[in-house]
mmCIF file with all atom_site columns, C-alpha atoms in Angstrom:
data_model
loop_
_atom_site.group_PDB
_atom_site.id
_atom_site.type_symbol
_atom_site.label_atom_id
_atom_site.label_alt_id
_atom_site.label_comp_id
_atom_site.label_asym_id
_atom_site.label_entity_id
_atom_site.label_seq_id
_atom_site.pdbx_PDB_ins_code
_atom_site.Cartn_x
_atom_site.Cartn_y
_atom_site.Cartn_z
_atom_site.occupancy
_atom_site.B_iso_or_equiv
_atom_site.pdbx_formal_charge
_atom_site.auth_seq_id
_atom_site.auth_comp_id
_atom_site.auth_asym_id
_atom_site.auth_atom_id
_atom_site.pdbx_PDB_model_num
ATOM 1   C CA . MET A 1 1   ? 113.360 127.357 55.130 1.00 41.00 ? 11  MET A CA 1
ATOM 2   C CA . LYS A 1 2   ? 115.720 124.382 55.339 1.00 53.00 ? 12  LYS A CA 1
ATOM 3   C CA . GLY A 1 3   ? 119.322 125.017 54.374 1.00 43.00 ? 13  GLY A CA 1
ATOM 4   C CA . PRO A 1 4   ? 120.487 124.340 50.803 1.00 45.00 ? 14  PRO A CA 1
ATOM 5   C CA . GLN A 1 5   ? 122.470 121.298 51.975 1.00 44.00 ? 15  GLN A CA 1
ATOM 6   C CA . SER A 1 6   ? 119.473 119.676 53.658 1.00 58.00 ? 16  SER A CA 1
ATOM 7   C CA . THR A 1 7   ? 118.603 116.277 52.211 1.00 68.00 ? 17  THR A CA 1
ATOM 8   C CA . PRO A 1 8   ? 114.893 116.143 51.471 1.00 80.00 ? 18  PRO A CA 1
ATOM 9   C CA . PRO A 1 9   ? 113.202 113.234 53.272 1.00 79.00 ? 19  PRO A CA 1
ATOM 10  C CA . TYR A 1 10  ? 111.337 110.673 51.221 1.00 82.00 ? 20  TYR A CA 1
ATOM 11  C CA . GLY A 1 11  ? 110.183 107.112 51.731 1.00 79.00 ? 21  GLY A CA 1
ATOM 12  C CA . ARG A 1 12  ? 110.116 104.077 49.453 1.00 77.00 ? 22  ARG A CA 1
ATOM 13  C CA . LYS A 1 13  ? 113.791 104.803 48.887 1.00 83.00 ? 23  LYS A CA 1
ATOM 14  C CA . ASN A 1 14  ? 114.719 101.474 47.279 1.00 86.00 ? 24  ASN A CA 1
ATOM 15  C CA . SER A 1 15  ? 112.308 101.826 44.379 1.00 88.00 ? 25  SER A CA 1
ATOM 16  C CA . ILE A 1 16  ? 112.588 105.587 43.958 1.00 89.00 ? 26  ILE A CA 1
ATOM 17  C CA . ASP A 1 17  ? 116.393 105.581 44.141 1.00 90.00 ? 27  ASP A CA 1
ATOM 18  C CA . LEU A 1 18  ? 116.534 102.751 41.594 1.00 91.00 ? 28  LEU A CA 1
ATOM 19  C CA . SER A 1 19  ? 114.187 104.623 39.271 1.00 92.00 ? 29  SER A CA 1
ATOM 20  C CA . LEU A 1 20  ? 116.207 107.815 39.501 1.00 92.00 ? 30  LEU A CA 1
ATOM 21  C CA . SER A 1 21  ? 119.507 105.996 39.001 1.00 91.00 ? 31  SER A CA 1
ATOM 22  C CA . VAL A 1 22  ? 118.210 104.562 35.715 1.00 89.00 ? 32  VAL A CA 1
ATOM 23  C CA . LEU A 1 23  ? 116.905 107.990 34.736 1.00 89.00 ? 33  LEU A CA 1
ATOM 24  C CA . LEU A 1 24  ? 120.260 109.533 35.669 1.00 87.00 ? 34  LEU A CA 1
ATOM 25  C CA . ALA A 1 25  ? 121.986 107.197 33.235 1.00 84.00 ? 35  ALA A CA 1
ATOM 26  C CA . GLN A 1 26  ? 119.732 108.589 30.532 1.00 73.00 ? 36  GLN A CA 1
ATOM 27  C CA . SER A 1 27  ? 120.232 112.216 31.573 1.00 67.00 ? 37  SER A CA 1
ATOM 28  C CA . GLY A 1 28  ? 123.643 112.474 29.914 1.00 65.00 ? 38  GLY A CA 1
ATOM 29  C CA . LYS A 1 29  ? 122.197 111.298 26.592 1.00 71.00 ? 39  LYS A CA 1
ATOM 30  C CA . SER A 1 30  ? 119.241 113.656 26.400 1.00 77.00 ? 40  SER A CA 1
ATOM 31  C CA . SER A 1 31  ? 119.006 117.428 26.309 1.00 85.00 ? 41  SER A CA 1
ATOM 32  C CA . HIS A 1 32  ? 115.824 117.402 28.380 1.00 92.00 ? 42  HIS A CA 1
ATOM 33  C CA . LEU A 1 33  ? 114.067 115.070 30.831 1.00 94.00 ? 43  LEU A CA 1
ATOM 34  C CA . THR A 1 34  ? 110.434 115.327 31.893 1.00 96.00 ? 44  THR A CA 1
ATOM 35  C CA . ILE A 1 35  ? 109.120 113.705 35.088 1.00 97.00 ? 45  ILE A CA 1
ATOM 36  C CA . VAL A 1 36  ? 105.405 113.440 35.858 1.00 98.00 ? 46  VAL A CA 1
ATOM 37  C CA . GLU A 1 37  ? 103.988 112.388 39.226 1.00 97.00 ? 47  GLU A CA 1
ATOM 38  C CA . VAL A 1 38  ? 100.286 111.661 39.707 1.00 96.00 ? 48  VAL A CA 1
ATOM 39  C CA . GLY A 1 39  ? 99.479  112.299 43.362 1.00 92.00 ? 49  GLY A CA 1
ATOM 40  C CA . THR A 1 40  ? 101.432 114.940 45.259 1.00 92.00 ? 50  THR A CA 1
ATOM 41  C CA . ILE A 1 41  ? 102.344 115.480 48.935 1.00 90.00 ? 51  ILE A CA 1
ATOM 42  C CA . ARG A 1 42  ? 99.188  115.223 51.048 1.00 84.00 ? 52  ARG A CA 1
ATOM 43  C CA . GLY A 1 43  ? 100.399 115.857 54.579 1.00 82.00 ? 53  GLY A CA 1
ATOM 44  C CA . MET A 1 44  ? 102.900 118.122 56.330 1.00 74.00 ? 54  MET A CA 1
ATOM 45  C CA . ASP A 1 45  ? 104.172 115.338 58.603 1.00 66.00 ? 55  ASP A CA 1
ATOM 46  C CA . GLU A 1 46  ? 103.766 112.232 56.482 1.00 59.00 ? 56  GLU A CA 1
ATOM 47  C CA . ALA A 1 47  ? 107.196 111.666 54.981 1.00 56.00 ? 57  ALA A CA 1
ATOM 48  C CA . HIS A 1 48  ? 107.067 107.974 55.823 1.00 52.00 ? 58  HIS A CA 1
ATOM 49  C CA . SER A 1 49  ? 103.427 107.210 55.067 1.00 50.00 ? 59  SER A CA 1
ATOM 50  C CA . ASN A 1 50  ? 103.006 108.942 51.723 1.00 56.00 ? 60  ASN A CA 1
ATOM 51  C CA . GLY A 1 51  ? 106.621 108.834 50.580 1.00 67.00 ? 61  GLY A CA 1
ATOM 52  C CA . TRP A 1 52  ? 107.060 112.541 49.901 1.00 87.00 ? 62  TRP A CA 1
ATOM 53  C CA . SER A 1 53  ? 108.313 111.475 46.477 1.00 91.00 ? 63  SER A CA 1
ATOM 54  C CA . THR A 1 54  ? 107.604 114.999 45.242 1.00 94.00 ? 64  THR A CA 1
ATOM 55  C CA . LEU A 1 55  ? 110.712 116.183 47.091 1.00 93.00 ? 65  LEU A CA 1
ATOM 56  C CA . ALA A 1 56  ? 112.861 113.430 45.597 1.00 94.00 ? 66  ALA A CA 1
ATOM 57  C CA . PHE A 1 57  ? 111.842 114.242 42.028 1.00 96.00 ? 67  PHE A CA 1
ATOM 58  C CA . ALA A 1 58  ? 112.250 117.996 42.474 1.00 97.00 ? 68  ALA A CA 1
ATOM 59  C CA . ALA A 1 59  ? 115.694 117.515 44.034 1.00 95.00 ? 69  ALA A CA 1
ATOM 60  C CA . PHE A 1 60  ? 116.699 115.211 41.172 1.00 94.00 ? 70  PHE A CA 1
ATOM 61  C CA . CYS A 1 61  ? 115.740 117.817 38.560 1.00 95.00 ? 71  CYS A CA 1
ATOM 62  C CA . LYS A 1 62  ? 117.633 120.501 40.436 1.00 95.00 ? 72  LYS A CA 1
ATOM 63  C CA . HIS A 1 63  ? 120.698 118.227 40.638 1.00 92.00 ? 73  HIS A CA 1
ATOM 64  C CA . VAL A 1 64  ? 120.927 117.228 36.970 1.00 92.00 ? 74  VAL A CA 1
ATOM 65  C CA . GLN A 1 65  ? 120.525 120.836 35.892 1.00 92.00 ? 75  GLN A CA 1
ATOM 66  C CA . ALA A 1 66  ? 123.119 122.092 38.384 1.00 92.00 ? 76  ALA A CA 1
ATOM 67  C CA . GLN A 1 67  ? 125.536 119.418 37.157 1.00 88.00 ? 77  GLN A CA 1
ATOM 68  C CA . GLY A 1 68  ? 124.941 120.488 33.568 1.00 88.00 ? 78  GLY A CA 1
ATOM 69  C CA . ARG A 1 69  ? 123.767 117.007 32.579 1.00 86.00 ? 79  ARG A CA 1
ATOM 70  C CA . CYS A 1 70  ? 120.535 118.213 30.953 1.00 89.00 ? 80  CYS A CA 1
ATOM 71  C CA . ASN A 1 71  ? 117.504 120.398 31.476 1.00 93.00 ? 81  ASN A CA 1
ATOM 72  C CA . ALA A 1 72  ? 114.692 118.840 33.490 1.00 95.00 ? 82  ALA A CA 1
ATOM 73  C CA . THR A 1 73  ? 111.021 119.584 34.090 1.00 97.00 ? 83  THR A CA 1
ATOM 74  C CA . PHE A 1 74  ? 108.900 118.057 36.834 1.00 98.00 ? 84  PHE A CA 1
ATOM 75  C CA . TYR A 1 75  ? 105.109 118.114 37.122 1.00 98.00 ? 85  TYR A CA 1
ATOM 76  C CA . SER A 1 76  ? 103.262 116.923 40.229 1.00 97.00 ? 86  SER A CA 1
ATOM 77  C CA . ILE A 1 77  ? 99.540  116.531 39.474 1.00 97.00 ? 87  ILE A CA 1
ATOM 78  C CA . ASP A 1 78  ? 96.779  116.295 42.071 1.00 96.00 ? 88  ASP A CA 1
ATOM 79  C CA . VAL A 1 79  ? 93.064  117.001 41.970 1.00 94.00 ? 89  VAL A CA 1
ATOM 80  C CA . SER A 1 80  ? 93.005  118.170 45.604 1.00 94.00 ? 90  SER A CA 1
ATOM 81  C CA . GLU A 1 81  ? 93.556  121.903 46.133 1.00 96.00 ? 91  GLU A CA 1
ATOM 82  C CA . ASN A 1 82  ? 94.506  121.247 49.755 1.00 94.00 ? 92  ASN A CA 1
ATOM 83  C CA . ALA A 1 83  ? 97.142  118.701 48.731 1.00 93.00 ? 93  ALA A CA 1
ATOM 84  C CA . CYS A 1 84  ? 98.594  121.083 46.163 1.00 95.00 ? 94  CYS A CA 1
ATOM 85  C CA . SER A 1 85  ? 98.805  123.830 48.760 1.00 96.00 ? 95  SER A CA 1
ATOM 86  C CA . ILE A 1 86  ? 100.578 121.504 51.199 1.00 93.00 ? 96  ILE A CA 1
ATOM 87  C CA . SER A 1 87  ? 102.961 120.311 48.486 1.00 94.00 ? 97  SER A CA 1
ATOM 88  C CA . ARG A 1 88  ? 103.921 123.850 47.482 1.00 95.00 ? 98  ARG A CA 1
ATOM 89  C CA . SER A 1 89  ? 104.567 124.699 51.139 1.00 93.00 ? 99  SER A CA 1
ATOM 90  C CA . VAL A 1 90  ? 106.805 121.661 51.695 1.00 92.00 ? 100 VAL A CA 1
ATOM 91  C CA . LEU A 1 91  ? 108.708 122.258 48.466 1.00 94.00 ? 101 LEU A CA 1
ATOM 92  C CA . ASP A 1 92  ? 109.272 125.875 49.454 1.00 95.00 ? 102 ASP A CA 1
ATOM 93  C CA . SER A 1 93  ? 110.608 124.831 52.876 1.00 92.00 ? 103 SER A CA 1
ATOM 94  C CA . TYR A 1 94  ? 113.341 122.835 51.123 1.00 93.00 ? 104 TYR A CA 1
ATOM 95  C CA . GLY A 1 95  ? 114.120 125.490 48.523 1.00 95.00 ? 105 GLY A CA 1
ATOM 96  C CA . LEU A 1 96  ? 112.728 123.329 45.711 1.00 96.00 ? 106 LEU A CA 1
ATOM 97  C CA . SER A 1 97  ? 109.759 125.390 44.535 1.00 96.00 ? 107 SER A CA 1
ATOM 98  C CA . SER A 1 98  ? 111.489 126.401 41.310 1.00 96.00 ? 108 SER A CA 1
ATOM 99  C CA . SER A 1 99  ? 112.213 122.746 40.488 1.00 97.00 ? 109 SER A CA 1
ATOM 100 C CA . ALA A 1 100 ? 108.589 121.570 40.543 1.00 97.00 ? 110 ALA A CA 1
ATOM 101 C CA . ASN A 1 101 ? 105.341 122.487 38.826 1.00 98.00 ? 111 ASN A CA 1
ATOM 102 C CA . VAL A 1 102 ? 102.490 121.565 41.155 1.00 97.00 ? 112 VAL A CA 1
ATOM 103 C CA . VAL A 1 103 ? 99.325  121.358 39.061 1.00 98.00 ? 113 VAL A CA 1
ATOM 104 C CA . CYS A 1 104 ? 95.889  121.156 40.671 1.00 97.00 ? 114 CYS A CA 1
ATOM 105 C CA . GLU A 1 105 ? 93.880  119.298 38.050 1.00 97.00 ? 115 GLU A CA 1
ATOM 106 C CA . ASN A 1 106 ? 92.354  115.948 37.199 1.00 96.00 ? 116 ASN A CA 1
ATOM 107 C CA . ALA A 1 107 ? 95.215  113.867 35.795 1.00 97.00 ? 117 ALA A CA 1
ATOM 108 C CA . HIS A 1 108 ? 93.022  112.391 33.046 1.00 96.00 ? 118 HIS A CA 1
ATOM 109 C CA . THR A 1 109 ? 92.387  115.897 31.717 1.00 97.00 ? 119 THR A CA 1
ATOM 110 C CA . TRP A 1 110 ? 95.934  117.131 32.186 1.00 97.00 ? 120 TRP A CA 1
ATOM 111 C CA . ILE A 1 111 ? 97.682  114.279 30.357 1.00 97.00 ? 121 ILE A CA 1
ATOM 112 C CA . LEU A 1 112 ? 95.824  115.037 27.132 1.00 95.00 ? 122 LEU A CA 1
ATOM 113 C CA . ARG A 1 113 ? 97.664  118.360 26.800 1.00 94.00 ? 123 ARG A CA 1
ATOM 114 C CA . MET A 1 114 ? 101.142 116.840 26.907 1.00 95.00 ? 124 MET A CA 1
ATOM 115 C CA . ASN A 1 115 ? 103.082 116.505 23.667 1.00 93.00 ? 125 ASN A CA 1
ATOM 116 C CA . ALA A 1 116 ? 103.705 113.062 22.186 1.00 92.00 ? 126 ALA A CA 1
ATOM 117 C CA . SER A 1 117 ? 106.889 111.290 23.347 1.00 90.00 ? 127 SER A CA 1
ATOM 118 C CA . GLN A 1 118 ? 107.554 114.004 25.927 1.00 93.00 ? 128 GLN A CA 1
ATOM 119 C CA . ILE A 1 119 ? 107.468 112.169 29.287 1.00 96.00 ? 129 ILE A CA 1
ATOM 120 C CA . ASP A 1 120 ? 110.566 110.229 30.374 1.00 95.00 ? 130 ASP A CA 1
ATOM 121 C CA . PHE A 1 121 ? 109.461 109.109 33.829 1.00 96.00 ? 131 PHE A CA 1
ATOM 122 C CA . LEU A 1 122 ? 105.906 108.618 35.076 1.00 97.00 ? 132 LEU A CA 1
ATOM 123 C CA . TYR A 1 123 ? 105.115 107.909 38.718 1.00 96.00 ? 133 TYR A CA 1
ATOM 124 C CA . VAL A 1 124 ? 101.559 106.636 39.208 1.00 95.00 ? 134 VAL A CA 1
ATOM 125 C CA . ASP A 1 125 ? 100.448 107.280 42.787 1.00 88.00 ? 135 ASP A CA 1
ATOM 126 C CA . GLY A 1 126 ? 96.861  108.472 42.305 1.00 82.00 ? 136 GLY A CA 1
ATOM 127 C CA . TRP A 1 127 ? 93.496  106.760 42.784 1.00 80.00 ? 137 TRP A CA 1
ATOM 128 C CA . ASP A 1 128 ? 94.077  105.380 46.266 1.00 78.00 ? 138 ASP A CA 1
ATOM 129 C CA . TYR A 1 129 ? 93.634  101.650 46.694 1.00 70.00 ? 139 TYR A CA 1
ATOM 130 C CA . HIS A 1 130 ? 91.439  101.108 49.758 1.00 69.00 ? 140 HIS A CA 1
ATOM 131 C CA . LEU A 1 131 ? 89.085  98.368  50.881 1.00 72.00 ? 141 LEU A CA 1
ATOM 132 C CA . GLY A 1 132 ? 85.868  98.855  48.970 1.00 76.00 ? 142 GLY A CA 1
ATOM 133 C CA . ASN A 1 133 ? 87.605  101.049 46.372 1.00 76.00 ? 143 ASN A CA 1
ATOM 134 C CA . GLU A 1 134 ? 89.764  98.412  44.728 1.00 83.00 ? 144 GLU A CA 1
ATOM 135 C CA . ARG A 1 135 ? 88.071  98.200  41.345 1.00 84.00 ? 145 ARG A CA 1
ATOM 136 C CA . GLU A 1 136 ? 87.838  101.964 40.876 1.00 87.00 ? 146 GLU A CA 1
ATOM 137 C CA . SER A 1 137 ? 91.546  102.325 41.612 1.00 86.00 ? 147 SER A CA 1
ATOM 138 C CA . GLU A 1 138 ? 92.457  99.552  39.168 1.00 91.00 ? 148 GLU A CA 1
ATOM 139 C CA . VAL A 1 139 ? 90.225  100.855 36.370 1.00 94.00 ? 149 VAL A CA 1
ATOM 140 C CA . GLU A 1 140 ? 91.184  104.524 36.719 1.00 94.00 ? 150 GLU A CA 1
ATOM 141 C CA . THR A 1 141 ? 94.881  103.642 36.739 1.00 93.00 ? 151 THR A CA 1
ATOM 142 C CA . LEU A 1 142 ? 94.524  101.584 33.562 1.00 97.00 ? 152 LEU A CA 1
ATOM 143 C CA . LYS A 1 143 ? 92.502  104.351 31.899 1.00 97.00 ? 153 LYS A CA 1
ATOM 144 C CA . PHE A 1 144 ? 95.187  106.907 32.724 1.00 97.00 ? 154 PHE A CA 1
ATOM 145 C CA . VAL A 1 145 ? 98.045  104.691 31.576 1.00 97.00 ? 155 VAL A CA 1
ATOM 146 C CA . LYS A 1 146 ? 96.404  104.074 28.211 1.00 98.00 ? 156 LYS A CA 1
ATOM 147 C CA . ALA A 1 147 ? 95.965  107.833 27.730 1.00 97.00 ? 157 ALA A CA 1
ATOM 148 C CA . ALA A 1 148 ? 99.565  108.456 28.788 1.00 97.00 ? 158 ALA A CA 1
ATOM 149 C CA . LEU A 1 149 ? 101.218 105.924 26.479 1.00 97.00 ? 159 LEU A CA 1
ATOM 150 C CA . PRO A 1 150 ? 101.460 108.213 23.405 1.00 97.00 ? 160 PRO A CA 1
ATOM 151 C CA . LYS A 1 151 ? 103.022 110.885 25.611 1.00 97.00 ? 161 LYS A CA 1
ATOM 152 C CA . LEU A 1 152 ? 105.901 108.672 26.788 1.00 96.00 ? 162 LEU A CA 1
ATOM 153 C CA . SER A 1 153 ? 109.367 108.685 25.248 1.00 93.00 ? 163 SER A CA 1
ATOM 154 C CA . ASP A 1 154 ? 110.952 105.567 23.737 1.00 90.00 ? 164 ASP A CA 1
ATOM 155 C CA . GLY A 1 155 ? 112.970 104.810 26.861 1.00 89.00 ? 165 GLY A CA 1
ATOM 156 C CA . ALA A 1 156 ? 110.359 105.938 29.367 1.00 94.00 ? 166 ALA A CA 1
ATOM 157 C CA . LEU A 1 157 ? 110.007 104.494 32.865 1.00 95.00 ? 167 LEU A CA 1
ATOM 158 C CA . ILE A 1 158 ? 106.766 103.971 34.782 1.00 96.00 ? 168 ILE A CA 1
ATOM 159 C CA . LEU A 1 159 ? 106.763 103.407 38.537 1.00 95.00 ? 169 LEU A CA 1
ATOM 160 C CA . PHE A 1 160 ? 103.520 102.165 40.109 1.00 94.00 ? 170 PHE A CA 1
ATOM 161 C CA . ASP A 1 161 ? 102.793 102.634 43.803 1.00 86.00 ? 171 ASP A CA 1
ATOM 162 C CA . ASP A 1 162 ? 100.741 100.303 46.023 1.00 76.00 ? 172 ASP A CA 1
ATOM 163 C CA . ASN A 1 163 ? 101.182 96.854  44.488 1.00 73.00 ? 173 ASN A CA 1
ATOM 164 C CA . PHE A 1 164 ? 101.195 94.248  47.196 1.00 74.00 ? 174 PHE A CA 1
ATOM 165 C CA . ASP A 1 165 ? 102.132 90.885  45.671 1.00 78.00 ? 175 ASP A CA 1
ATOM 166 C CA . GLY A 1 166 ? 103.460 89.122  42.600 1.00 81.00 ? 176 GLY A CA 1
ATOM 167 C CA . GLN A 1 167 ? 100.026 89.342  40.986 1.00 80.00 ? 177 GLN A CA 1
ATOM 168 C CA . PHE A 1 168 ? 100.187 93.155  41.141 1.00 83.00 ? 178 PHE A CA 1
ATOM 169 C CA . THR A 1 169 ? 97.263  93.332  43.562 1.00 81.00 ? 179 THR A CA 1
ATOM 170 C CA . GLY A 1 170 ? 96.786  97.074  44.003 1.00 80.00 ? 180 GLY A CA 1
ATOM 171 C CA . LYS A 1 171 ? 96.690  100.065 41.704 1.00 87.00 ? 181 LYS A CA 1
ATOM 172 C CA . GLY A 1 172 ? 98.491  98.272  38.896 1.00 88.00 ? 182 GLY A CA 1
ATOM 173 C CA . LYS A 1 173 ? 96.326  95.138  38.881 1.00 93.00 ? 183 LYS A CA 1
ATOM 174 C CA . LEU A 1 174 ? 95.064  95.892  35.364 1.00 95.00 ? 184 LEU A CA 1
ATOM 175 C CA . ALA A 1 175 ? 97.619  98.399  34.081 1.00 95.00 ? 185 ALA A CA 1
ATOM 176 C CA . ILE A 1 176 ? 100.815 96.417  34.691 1.00 94.00 ? 186 ILE A CA 1
ATOM 177 C CA . PRO A 1 177 ? 99.726  93.216  32.878 1.00 96.00 ? 187 PRO A CA 1
ATOM 178 C CA . TYR A 1 178 ? 98.465  95.412  30.039 1.00 97.00 ? 188 TYR A CA 1
ATOM 179 C CA . LEU A 1 179 ? 101.855 97.110  29.688 1.00 97.00 ? 189 LEU A CA 1
ATOM 180 C CA . LEU A 1 180 ? 103.707 93.791  29.886 1.00 96.00 ? 190 LEU A CA 1
ATOM 181 C CA . SER A 1 181 ? 101.502 92.492  27.066 1.00 96.00 ? 191 SER A CA 1
ATOM 182 C CA . GLU A 1 182 ? 102.516 95.561  25.062 1.00 95.00 ? 192 GLU A CA 1
ATOM 183 C CA . GLY A 1 183 ? 106.210 94.743  25.391 1.00 95.00 ? 193 GLY A CA 1
ATOM 184 C CA . TRP A 1 184 ? 107.158 96.759  28.459 1.00 96.00 ? 194 TRP A CA 1
ATOM 185 C CA . ILE A 1 185 ? 109.834 95.224  30.696 1.00 94.00 ? 195 ILE A CA 1
ATOM 186 C CA . GLN A 1 186 ? 109.567 94.826  34.479 1.00 93.00 ? 196 GLN A CA 1
ATOM 187 C CA . VAL A 1 187 ? 112.784 96.102  36.018 1.00 91.00 ? 197 VAL A CA 1
ATOM 188 C CA . ALA A 1 188 ? 112.024 95.622  39.707 1.00 88.00 ? 198 ALA A CA 1
ATOM 189 C CA . ALA A 1 189 ? 109.353 95.153  42.356 1.00 87.00 ? 199 ALA A CA 1
ATOM 190 C CA . THR A 1 190 ? 110.234 96.522  45.798 1.00 83.00 ? 200 THR A CA 1
ATOM 191 C CA . ASP A 1 191 ? 108.687 98.712  48.514 1.00 79.00 ? 201 ASP A CA 1
ATOM 192 C CA . HIS A 1 192 ? 105.231 97.690  47.202 1.00 84.00 ? 202 HIS A CA 1
ATOM 193 C CA . GLN A 1 193 ? 106.165 99.426  43.957 1.00 86.00 ? 203 GLN A CA 1
ATOM 194 C CA . VAL A 1 194 ? 106.744 98.074  40.450 1.00 91.00 ? 204 VAL A CA 1
ATOM 195 C CA . LEU A 1 195 ? 109.113 99.682  37.940 1.00 93.00 ? 205 LEU A CA 1
ATOM 196 C CA . LEU A 1 196 ? 108.678 99.136  34.191 1.00 94.00 ? 206 LEU A CA 1
ATOM 197 C CA . VAL A 1 197 ? 110.709 100.384 31.222 1.00 92.00 ? 207 VAL A CA 1
ATOM 198 C CA . ARG A 1 198 ? 109.436 100.746 27.673 1.00 90.00 ? 208 ARG A CA 1
ATOM 199 C CA . ASN A 1 199 ? 112.695 99.935  25.869 1.00 83.00 ? 209 ASN A CA 1
ATOM 200 C CA . TRP A 1 200 ? 116.031 99.139  27.448 1.00 73.00 ? 210 TRP A CA 1
ATOM 201 C CA . ILE A 1 201 ? 118.142 101.884 25.853 1.00 62.00 ? 211 ILE A CA 1
ATOM 202 C CA . TYR A 1 202 ? 120.235 102.881 28.879 1.00 50.00 ? 212 TYR A CA 1
ATOM 203 C CA . SER A 1 203 ? 123.404 100.908 28.204 1.00 48.00 ? 213 SER A CA 1
#
């Protein structure tokens, strides 16, 4: 197991660090934060290719609780049993198992069980966007986002992975314009990721 002072590796640092800094500003104003990630760690040696965001979110929850800022709960959802097994192993190696709930389930099914207005940060990294699979990825992402909307808090953040240009080509091709039409605000677009906020209540 890595030592307690080890910094967990994760990629896409610009967008993830920005997201967590905004969430950190909210952590002092809320008694509890809930983070949900769709798509968990899928490889033991892929910190750069798949981001290993699971480590970043688990470490964040551990930090805000240790600092007494608020309680925090993190769910990492993936339909692949192999991916969930890998994720649990990596989390354990960094001493972060107790800061993450790795759930092996279809995200569409899982989201329906969440309470209304419960989720503060949603990271959408499921439904891989590959050549020949573009439309399925776009449609499934939109379907999930629509189901998730009632579960999101007033100041919730959504971070979309794999968006490759200013037209949101990628997973968010349908979901991001839909959210913008519903009044969501685009905070940033970096590292092929797009960050949106429901209401700007962090000042």
